[in-house]
Amino acid sequence: MISNFIVSLVTFFPLLGIVLLLFVDKEKAQIIKLVGFITSLATFVLSLHLYFHFDSQVAGFQFVQQFVWIGGLNISYHVGIDGLSLLMILLTTFLTPIALLGTWNSIERRIREYTMMILLLETGMLGVFASLDLFLFYVFWEAMLIPMYFIIGLWGGQDRVYAAVKFFLYTLFGSLLMLVAIIALGYFASTMRGGAFTTNLVELYSVASRLPLTLQLWMFLAFALSFAIKVPLFPFHTWLPDAHVQAPTAGSVILAGVLLKMGTYGFIRFCVPLFPDATIVIAPYISVLAVVGIVYGALVSIVQTDIKKLVAYSSVSHLGFVVLGIFAMTEEGMQGAIIQMVNHGLSTGALFLLVGMIYDRVHTRKISDFGGVAKLMPVFASFLMIISLSSIGLPGLNGFVGEFLILLGAFNSTLLDNHAFAAFAALGVILSAVYLLWMYQRVMFGPVREGGLYNGHTLTDLTRREIVALIPIVLFVVWIGVYPETFLSKSAEVAKRTVQLIETTQRGAPIRYADSPDSSREPLH
Amino acid sequence: MVEQILVSVSRFLPEVTLTVTFCVAILGGLIFHKHPKTVGYLAFIGILVSIFCAVQQLGVSESVFSGMISVDPFAVFFKILIGSVALIIIAFSFFSAEVLTTVRRMGEYFSLLVAMTLGMFLMAGASNLLMMVLALELTSLSSYILAGYTKEAADSSEASLKYILYGALSSGVMLYGVSILYGLTGATDFIGVNKALALGTTSHVSLLVATIFIIVGFGYKISAVPFHFWTPDVYEGAPITITAFLSVASKAAGFAMMIRFFKVTFIDTHMVGLPSGMWASVSGFEWNKLLAILSVLTMTLGNLVAVWQNNLKRLLAYSSIAHAGYMLMGVVILSDKGLAAVLIYFIVYLFMNLGAFLVVMMVANKTGSEDIDTYKGLGYRSPLVGVAMVIFFISLTGLPPTAGFIGKLYLFSALLDAKWIWLAVVGAINSVVSLYYYVRVLRNMFLRDPEGNAGPLVFPTPQLTLLVVLMIPTILFGLYFTPIVNFANASLLMFGIQ
């Protein structure tokens, strides 16, 4: 049965492309690009198997594959997916071919190495979303850093080296503390269940939540720091504008579209279910940071002069919504957060693609260099309009669904017993209209530049290839906006399960400070 | 008596082989002075045979020469490790432009290399205070000469002189400590010392002084802060083959001797099996805290100073100081888990550190420089060497999927298991700092263009082969490491501890 190893197949399929590329002459640019594109497209097609055979009714993980890796430490190669992983895996496999297609001619040097790095990155990201063993998860999490470092550092903009090193150091700092926490968790859990060290996530789910609060708090913080840097949550966001702006377009698309989601994914998959008591204590604080990030990111976006930087800061704002949705700990909020992760991947991914497309034409991204572009590039203008509106959260497009659910969740939250969270977050929606529409107005409208020259280049409208790359995104933007149920139904089970765990923790067991095994609470699953 | 010596000699075969090889190498140097590489081959074969003899001793656990030397899995582990390093270093020497310029004295070079290996073999097994000092001196004396081997170069001579001064001072201090310890306990063999300490009648203050003096000697050998001052200068000035040898083998021998000394003399044999029994016979002073502080100082200083280095050899010198700090974390715990982690780390460290030194040597052979600027665009001038360096450096940082990660993983596991959480966190933060300077080199290799119109660098096939031989385990042990873990766990047994 293919279902037994489909997750591994999808995860490692991009590596096949890398092997193929080794045999392609590095001068044959078109063949290299085709191999890269077709491999990633095939990965997407394979991942559709997961979508069609996924059973939304089943609790827990599906398509599970497990075999012993390191017997002594009870570490296994253990992969499987639930609704959350499913959506993230689909997002990854969907965005990678689009990113490659949309930036077909953007990269001019060392195309073979570039394509290999993107494919390597894809495997790393898929592995992160599929791992059900903390050790395996960590290996993928770190392994992903290296291709991203080179993508930014080799094919990026002017300050690429600085941005790459900053990205690497920030992320590594967080993840090494996470490694310490992972090992510590394995040991503490082993004392709880009187057994051996383990990093098996499913086993840890049932024991880790019984750890005493102080331990939970420390480990939650170690995990959360790593995820907060990745998200990035205010005030850990300072690496992001540099990395985004300097990265090549495809790098930015994948960085914004998928990599940032790993942080929020980590919160839902690890932080919350492993440390429910700590979650209850920390949720308000993280939510405050999320709301500050929403407003701060939006305000900073308004004053940006560089379009790409504007989009980068808008990510800080949008991801703030996701984090708020998670820590509201209501079903609506959690569902909203998950769907908003997908939305942000689509919208911001598309925004970066569009910015990249116009940059390839005129080699500038300064808003003041533009004006009247809509007259010269009507197709581009309509795409940018749709995507901007989706990002703002116009009803009928995808962004609305996510933001609405998150605000609703934050408003009804018993954990965040204060309406100010939702109120300030709603301010972010308004501000996002300000910065995106104002940017749109300055770039698209107004008089056409003298002689139609922008930064010394003429503007031509989108090519067929570029349109083909953008249409699938728009399709999903509308689909999610009109009928989100397709996707919400997939993530319903995991949202419900996670929220219920917190609710039972809140009700059933008062916060314990002593190390007392507690049997009153039912374990997860 | 005679019978006992004869039995001992049969257990002493690896060292006997090395002694014979040493003599053969000296004679060979005189006979084959037209073909000096022949001596290298002889030394290579001799060391290979001695490793073979050491492998035959796997599983044996006894004491030979009236308790002077222990032959046990722990010692055999280090003999195999040190012997392997020596083999790789001899291979390095055949490629090294520095060594090959001194063709006339190559016999001397190889014979000293064998002598140094012999000293380290003895260090690994030494279970008597006197043997400890003798083995240390044998190793040190050979390495003083080797550090200054390229005597035409001023920095090499300077390195050698510095090395002698520091070495003489610290072994003097250590010898003083040993004499005090002998005065306190009336015994020179570790087990005798242990028995005397277990009576609990020794004066705490004198014991403290004696032990700290002895730690000075160990600290010098493993280049722990604050006894590390010789390291950067010696590593920079010595021929790179010797630097690589010192940074791995000499450190391994130092650790082996230190671990055995602490473990056998300070353990309370009545409380074996309990972590608290570990330091019980020297209670009243928290030895593990002292070691923890040494370890933190060592790794932090090593990493922080490495950030400022522009000479790759010097950078690797400071990085090796930092790695000594990481390994000291395992000694702090001194439990089976901690020691297993140190042994695993050494296996991993062998491949990644020697690999990094090999790249530096190959580049220096071609360009005559070890400066970080020489590495600009190296990734394009020679992709294989560039990729190999990435793998070694990623591994030295301790990131998956390389072997270095496994080394760190087991160290951190042992620390967390023993509830030394803060030390693990310090170790983790140090790894981030180390990433910075490793990445500086990688950045020059891949993200900067070559200076001027530097063309591709072509390296001879044997060198590239050796590089690949070191590269494969660095990756392989990152993904499949059960064998090295099993080997390390089987090598924990020391004579004198049940």
GROMACS .gro file of N, CA and C in nm, chain A residues 73-177:
model
  315
   73LEU      N    1   1.852   0.490   2.242
   73LEU     CA    2   1.786   0.609   2.295
   73LEU      C    3   1.638   0.612   2.264
   74ASN      N    4   1.588   0.501   2.208
   74ASN     CA    5   1.445   0.497   2.179
   74ASN      C    6   1.405   0.603   2.077
   75ILE      N    7   1.495   0.631   1.985
   75ILE     CA    8   1.465   0.729   1.881
   75ILE      C    9   1.427   0.653   1.755
   76SER      N   10   1.318   0.696   1.694
   76SER     CA   11   1.278   0.624   1.574
   76SER      C   12   1.255   0.721   1.459
   77TYR      N   13   1.263   0.666   1.339
   77TYR     CA   14   1.219   0.744   1.224
   77TYR      C   15   1.068   0.731   1.224
   78HIS      N   16   1.000   0.839   1.255
   78HIS     CA   17   0.856   0.833   1.282
   78HIS      C   18   0.791   0.951   1.214
   79VAL      N   19   0.718   0.924   1.107
   79VAL     CA   20   0.649   1.033   1.038
   79VAL      C   21   0.502   1.001   1.028
   80GLY      N   22   0.423   1.103   1.009
   80GLY     CA   23   0.279   1.088   0.996
   80GLY      C   24   0.218   1.227   0.993
   81ILE      N   25   0.091   1.236   0.957
   81ILE     CA   26   0.032   1.369   0.946
   81ILE      C   27  -0.104   1.373   1.012
   82ASP      N   28  -0.141   1.492   1.057
   82ASP     CA   29  -0.281   1.519   1.091
   82ASP      C   30  -0.323   1.638   1.004
   83GLY      N   31  -0.441   1.695   1.034
   83GLY     CA   32  -0.493   1.799   0.948
   83GLY      C   33  -0.398   1.917   0.934
   84LEU      N   34  -0.332   1.953   1.044
   84LEU     CA   35  -0.241   2.067   1.041
   84LEU      C   36  -0.122   2.039   0.950
   85SER      N   37  -0.059   1.923   0.970
   85SER     CA   38   0.055   1.889   0.885
   85SER      C   39   0.012   1.880   0.740
   86LEU      N   40  -0.107   1.824   0.717
   86LEU     CA   41  -0.155   1.808   0.580
   86LEU      C   42  -0.157   1.942   0.508
   87LEU      N   43  -0.220   2.042   0.573
   87LEU     CA   44  -0.230   2.172   0.508
   87LEU      C   45  -0.093   2.233   0.485
   88MET      N   46  -0.004   2.218   0.582
   88MET     CA   47   0.130   2.277   0.568
   88MET      C   48   0.210   2.207   0.458
   89ILE      N   49   0.196   2.074   0.451
   89ILE     CA   50   0.269   2.000   0.348
   89ILE      C   51   0.217   2.041   0.210
   90LEU      N   52   0.084   2.052   0.198
   90LEU     CA   53   0.028   2.092   0.070
   90LEU      C   54   0.074   2.233   0.033
   91LEU      N   55   0.077   2.321   0.132
   91LEU     CA   56   0.121   2.458   0.105
   91LEU      C   57   0.265   2.457   0.053
   92THR      N   58   0.349   2.375   0.116
   92THR     CA   59   0.489   2.370   0.075
   92THR      C   60   0.503   2.317  -0.067
   93THR      N   61   0.437   2.203  -0.093
   93THR     CA   62   0.454   2.144  -0.226
   93THR      C   63   0.388   2.230  -0.332
   94PHE      N   64   0.288   2.308  -0.293
   94PHE     CA   65   0.220   2.396  -0.388
   94PHE      C   66   0.306   2.518  -0.421
   95LEU      N   67   0.366   2.577  -0.318
   95LEU     CA   68   0.439   2.702  -0.340
   95LEU      C   69   0.574   2.680  -0.407
   96THR      N   70   0.638   2.566  -0.384
   96THR     CA   71   0.772   2.549  -0.439
   96THR      C   72   0.773   2.554  -0.592
   97PRO      N   73   0.689   2.474  -0.662
   97PRO     CA   74   0.693   2.486  -0.809
   97PRO      C   75   0.654   2.626  -0.856
   98ILE      N   76   0.559   2.688  -0.784
   98ILE     CA   77   0.517   2.823  -0.825
   98ILE      C   78   0.633   2.921  -0.810
   99ALA      N   79   0.705   2.908  -0.699
   99ALA     CA   80   0.818   2.998  -0.678
   99ALA      C   81   0.922   2.978  -0.788
  100LEU      N   82   0.945   2.853  -0.827
  100LEU     CA   83   1.044   2.827  -0.932
  100LEU      C   84   0.995   2.881  -1.067
  101LEU      N   85   0.867   2.860  -1.095
  101LEU     CA   86   0.812   2.906  -1.223
  101LEU      C   87   0.807   3.057  -1.229
  102GLY      N   88   0.765   3.118  -1.119
  102GLY     CA   89   0.748   3.263  -1.118
  102GLY      C   90   0.879   3.339  -1.127
  103THR      N   91   0.990   3.274  -1.094
  103THR     CA   92   1.118   3.344  -1.097
  103THR      C   93   1.211   3.278  -1.199
  104TRP      N   94   1.151   3.229  -1.307
  104TRP     CA   95   1.225   3.149  -1.405
  104TRP      C   96   1.355   3.214  -1.450
  105ASN      N   97   1.350   3.345  -1.478
  105ASN     CA   98   1.469   3.410  -1.533
  105ASN      C   99   1.540   3.501  -1.434
  106SER      N  100   1.498   3.495  -1.307
  106SER     CA  101   1.556   3.589  -1.211
  106SER      C  102   1.699   3.554  -1.175
  107ILE      N  103   1.729   3.427  -1.176
  107ILE     CA  104   1.862   3.384  -1.133
  107ILE      C  105   1.948   3.362  -1.255
  108GLU      N  106   2.067   3.421  -1.252
  108GLU     CA  107   2.150   3.409  -1.371
  108GLU      C  108   2.277   3.329  -1.347
  109ARG      N  109   2.326   3.327  -1.222
  109ARG     CA  110   2.450   3.254  -1.202
  109ARG      C  111   2.423   3.128  -1.120
  110ARG      N  112   2.505   3.028  -1.145
  110ARG     CA  113   2.500   2.903  -1.070
  110ARG      C  114   2.358   2.851  -1.050
  111ILE      N  115   2.290   2.836  -1.165
  111ILE     CA  116   2.150   2.796  -1.158
  111ILE      C  117   2.136   2.654  -1.105
  112ARG      N  118   2.232   2.569  -1.139
  112ARG     CA  119   2.220   2.430  -1.094
  112ARG      C  120   2.225   2.423  -0.941
  113GLU      N  121   2.324   2.491  -0.884
  113GLU     CA  122   2.336   2.490  -0.738
  113GLU      C  123   2.211   2.550  -0.674
  114TYR      N  124   2.161   2.655  -0.736
  114TYR     CA  125   2.043   2.724  -0.684
  114TYR      C  126   1.923   2.628  -0.680
  115THR      N  127   1.900   2.561  -0.792
  115THR     CA  128   1.786   2.469  -0.797
  115THR      C  129   1.804   2.357  -0.696
  116MET      N  130   1.928   2.309  -0.682
  116MET     CA  131   1.951   2.203  -0.584
  116MET      C  132   1.919   2.251  -0.443
  117MET      N  133   1.958   2.373  -0.413
  117MET     CA  134   1.934   2.428  -0.279
  117MET      C  135   1.784   2.440  -0.252
  118ILE      N  136   1.709   2.486  -0.353
  118ILE     CA  137   1.564   2.501  -0.333
  118ILE      C  138   1.502   2.364  -0.306
  119LEU      N  139   1.546   2.263  -0.381
  119LEU     CA  140   1.489   2.130  -0.363
  119LEU      C  141   1.528   2.073  -0.226
  120LEU      N  142   1.651   2.097  -0.187
  120LEU     CA  143   1.697   2.052  -0.056
  120LEU      C  144   1.614   2.117   0.055
  121LEU      N  145   1.590   2.245   0.035
  121LEU     CA  146   1.509   2.320   0.131
  121LEU      C  147   1.369   2.260   0.139
  122GLU      N  148   1.315   2.221   0.023
  122GLU     CA  149   1.180   2.166   0.022
  122GLU      C  150   1.175   2.038   0.106
  123THR      N  151   1.273   1.952   0.086
  123THR     CA  152   1.277   1.829   0.167
  123THR      C  153   1.284   1.862   0.315
  124GLY      N  154   1.369   1.960   0.349
  124GLY     CA  155   1.381   1.998   0.490
  124GLY      C  156   1.247   2.044   0.547
  125MET      N  157   1.177   2.128   0.471
  125MET     CA  158   1.050   2.182   0.522
  125MET      C  159   0.946   2.072   0.536
  126LEU      N  160   0.938   1.986   0.435
  126LEU     CA  161   0.839   1.877   0.441
  126LEU      C  162   0.870   1.787   0.560
  127GLY      N  163   0.999   1.762   0.582
  127GLY     CA  164   1.038   1.678   0.694
  127GLY      C  165   0.995   1.737   0.827
  128VAL      N  166   1.010   1.868   0.841
  128VAL     CA  167   0.969   1.934   0.964
  128VAL      C  168   0.820   1.911   0.990
  129PHE      N  169   0.740   1.923   0.884
  129PHE     CA  170   0.596   1.911   0.902
  129PHE      C  171   0.551   1.766   0.921
  130ALA      N  172   0.634   1.672   0.880
  130ALA     CA  173   0.590   1.532   0.886
  130ALA      C  174   0.643   1.459   1.009
  131SER      N  175   0.747   1.515   1.076
  131SER     CA  176   0.812   1.441   1.183
  131SER      C  177   0.722   1.421   1.304
  132LEU      N  178   0.722   1.301   1.355
  132LEU     CA  179   0.650   1.273   1.480
  132LEU      C  180   0.749   1.230   1.587
  133ASP      N  181   0.875   1.261   1.563
  133ASP     CA  182   0.976   1.231   1.663
  133ASP      C  183   1.056   1.359   1.680
  134LEU      N  184   1.074   1.401   1.803
  134LEU     CA  185   1.137   1.530   1.825
  134LEU      C  186   1.279   1.534   1.770
  135PHE      N  187   1.347   1.422   1.778
  135PHE     CA  188   1.485   1.417   1.729
  135PHE      C  189   1.487   1.434   1.577
  136LEU      N  190   1.400   1.361   1.512
  136LEU     CA  191   1.389   1.371   1.366
  136LEU      C  192   1.350   1.514   1.328
  137PHE      N  193   1.255   1.567   1.402
  137PHE     CA  194   1.210   1.704   1.378
  137PHE      C  195   1.328   1.800   1.386
  138TYR      N  196   1.410   1.783   1.489
  138TYR     CA  197   1.523   1.874   1.508
  138TYR      C  198   1.623   1.862   1.393
  139VAL      N  199   1.645   1.739   1.349
  139VAL     CA  200   1.740   1.720   1.238
  139VAL      C  201   1.692   1.796   1.115
  140PHE      N  202   1.564   1.782   1.082
  140PHE     CA  203   1.511   1.853   0.965
  140PHE      C  204   1.515   2.004   0.987
  141TRP      N  205   1.480   2.045   1.107
  141TRP     CA  206   1.473   2.187   1.140
  141TRP      C  207   1.608   2.255   1.116
  142GLU      N  208   1.714   2.187   1.159
  142GLU     CA  209   1.847   2.244   1.143
  142GLU      C  210   1.898   2.227   1.001
  143ALA      N  211   1.868   2.112   0.944
  143ALA     CA  212   1.921   2.082   0.811
  143ALA      C  213   1.871   2.185   0.711
  144MET      N  214   1.755   2.243   0.740
  144MET     CA  215   1.696   2.341   0.651
  144MET      C  216   1.773   2.472   0.650
  145LEU      N  217   1.842   2.498   0.761
  145LEU     CA  218   1.914   2.626   0.774
  145LEU      C  219   2.020   2.642   0.666
  146ILE      N  220   2.087   2.532   0.634
  146ILE     CA  221   2.204   2.543   0.548
  146ILE      C  222   2.165   2.585   0.406
  147PRO      N  223   2.066   2.517   0.342
  147PRO     CA  224   2.027   2.567   0.209
  147PRO      C  225   1.975   2.710   0.213
  148MET      N  226   1.901   2.745   0.319
  148MET     CA  227   1.848   2.882   0.325
  148MET      C  228   1.961   2.982   0.338
  149TYR      N  229   2.062   2.946   0.416
  149TYR     CA  230   2.179   3.035   0.431
  149TYR      C  231   2.241   3.062   0.295
  150PHE      N  232   2.257   2.957   0.217
  150PHE     CA  233   2.322   2.977   0.087
  150PHE      C  234   2.230   3.048  -0.010
  151ILE      N  235   2.100   3.021  -0.003
  151ILE     CA  236   2.009   3.087  -0.096
  151ILE      C  237   2.013   3.238  -0.074
  152ILE      N  238   2.011   3.278   0.054
  152ILE     CA  239   2.018   3.422   0.081
  152ILE      C  240   2.158   3.474   0.048
  153GLY      N  241   2.259   3.402   0.096
  153GLY     CA  242   2.395   3.453   0.089
  153GLY      C  243   2.453   3.453  -0.051
  154LEU      N  244   2.410   3.361  -0.135
  154LEU     CA  245   2.471   3.351  -0.268
  154LEU      C  246   2.393   3.426  -0.374
  155TRP      N  247   2.261   3.417  -0.368
  155TRP     CA  248   2.182   3.472  -0.478
  155TRP      C  249   2.100   3.592  -0.433
  156GLY      N  250   2.135   3.647  -0.318
  156GLY     CA  251   2.056   3.758  -0.264
  156GLY      C  252   2.098   3.893  -0.317
  157GLY      N  253   2.047   3.998  -0.252
  157GLY     CA  254   2.075   4.135  -0.296
  157GLY      C  255   2.210   4.184  -0.248
  158GLN      N  256   2.221   4.317  -0.231
  158GLN     CA  257   2.351   4.375  -0.207
  158GLN      C  258   2.411   4.335  -0.071
  159ASP      N  259   2.329   4.341   0.033
  159ASP     CA  260   2.379   4.310   0.168
  159ASP      C  261   2.351   4.166   0.204
  160ARG      N  262   2.357   4.078   0.106
  160ARG     CA  263   2.313   3.940   0.127
  160ARG      C  264   2.395   3.868   0.233
  161VAL      N  265   2.525   3.897   0.238
  161VAL     CA  266   2.610   3.822   0.329
  161VAL      C  267   2.572   3.853   0.474
  162TYR      N  268   2.554   3.981   0.500
  162TYR     CA  269   2.514   4.023   0.634
  162TYR      C  270   2.381   3.959   0.671
  163ALA      N  271   2.286   3.965   0.578
  163ALA     CA  272   2.153   3.913   0.607
  163ALA      C  273   2.158   3.762   0.631
  164ALA      N  274   2.240   3.693   0.552
  164ALA     CA  275   2.247   3.547   0.565
  164ALA      C  276   2.304   3.508   0.700
  165VAL      N  277   2.411   3.576   0.741
  165VAL     CA  278   2.474   3.543   0.868
  165VAL      C  279   2.379   3.574   0.983
  166LYS      N  280   2.310   3.687   0.973
  166LYS     CA  281   2.216   3.725   1.079
  166LYS      C  282   2.104   3.622   1.091
  167PHE      N  283   2.052   3.583   0.977
  167PHE     CA  284   1.946   3.481   0.975
  167PHE      C  285   1.993   3.352   1.042
  168PHE      N  286   2.113   3.310   1.003
  168PHE     CA  287   2.168   3.184   1.054
  168PHE      C  288   2.186   3.192   1.206
  169LEU      N  289   2.247   3.301   1.253
  169LEU     CA  290   2.278   3.311   1.395
  169LEU      C  291   2.152   3.319   1.480
  170TYR      N  292   2.056   3.400   1.437
  170TYR     CA  293   1.932   3.414   1.512
  170TYR      C  294   1.865   3.278   1.526
  171THR      N  295   1.849   3.212   1.412
  171THR     CA  296   1.775   3.087   1.414
  171THR      C  297   1.847   2.982   1.495
  172LEU      N  298   1.980   2.979   1.480
  172LEU     CA  299   2.054   2.875   1.551
  172LEU      C  300   2.048   2.896   1.701
  173PHE      N  301   2.053   3.023   1.742
  173PHE     CA  302   2.047   3.052   1.885
  173PHE      C  303   1.921   2.991   1.945
  174GLY      N  304   1.809   3.016   1.878
  174GLY     CA  305   1.684   2.960   1.929
  174GLY      C  306   1.685   2.809   1.926
  175SER      N  307   1.734   2.753   1.818
  175SER     CA  308   1.714   2.610   1.804
  175SER      C  309   1.807   2.530   1.895
  176LEU      N  310   1.923   2.585   1.931
  176LEU     CA  311   2.009   2.508   2.021
  176LEU      C  312   1.948   2.498   2.160
  177LEU      N  313   1.883   2.606   2.202
  177LEU     CA  314   1.814   2.596   2.332
  177LEU      C  315   1.701   2.495   2.322
   0.00000   0.00000   0.00000
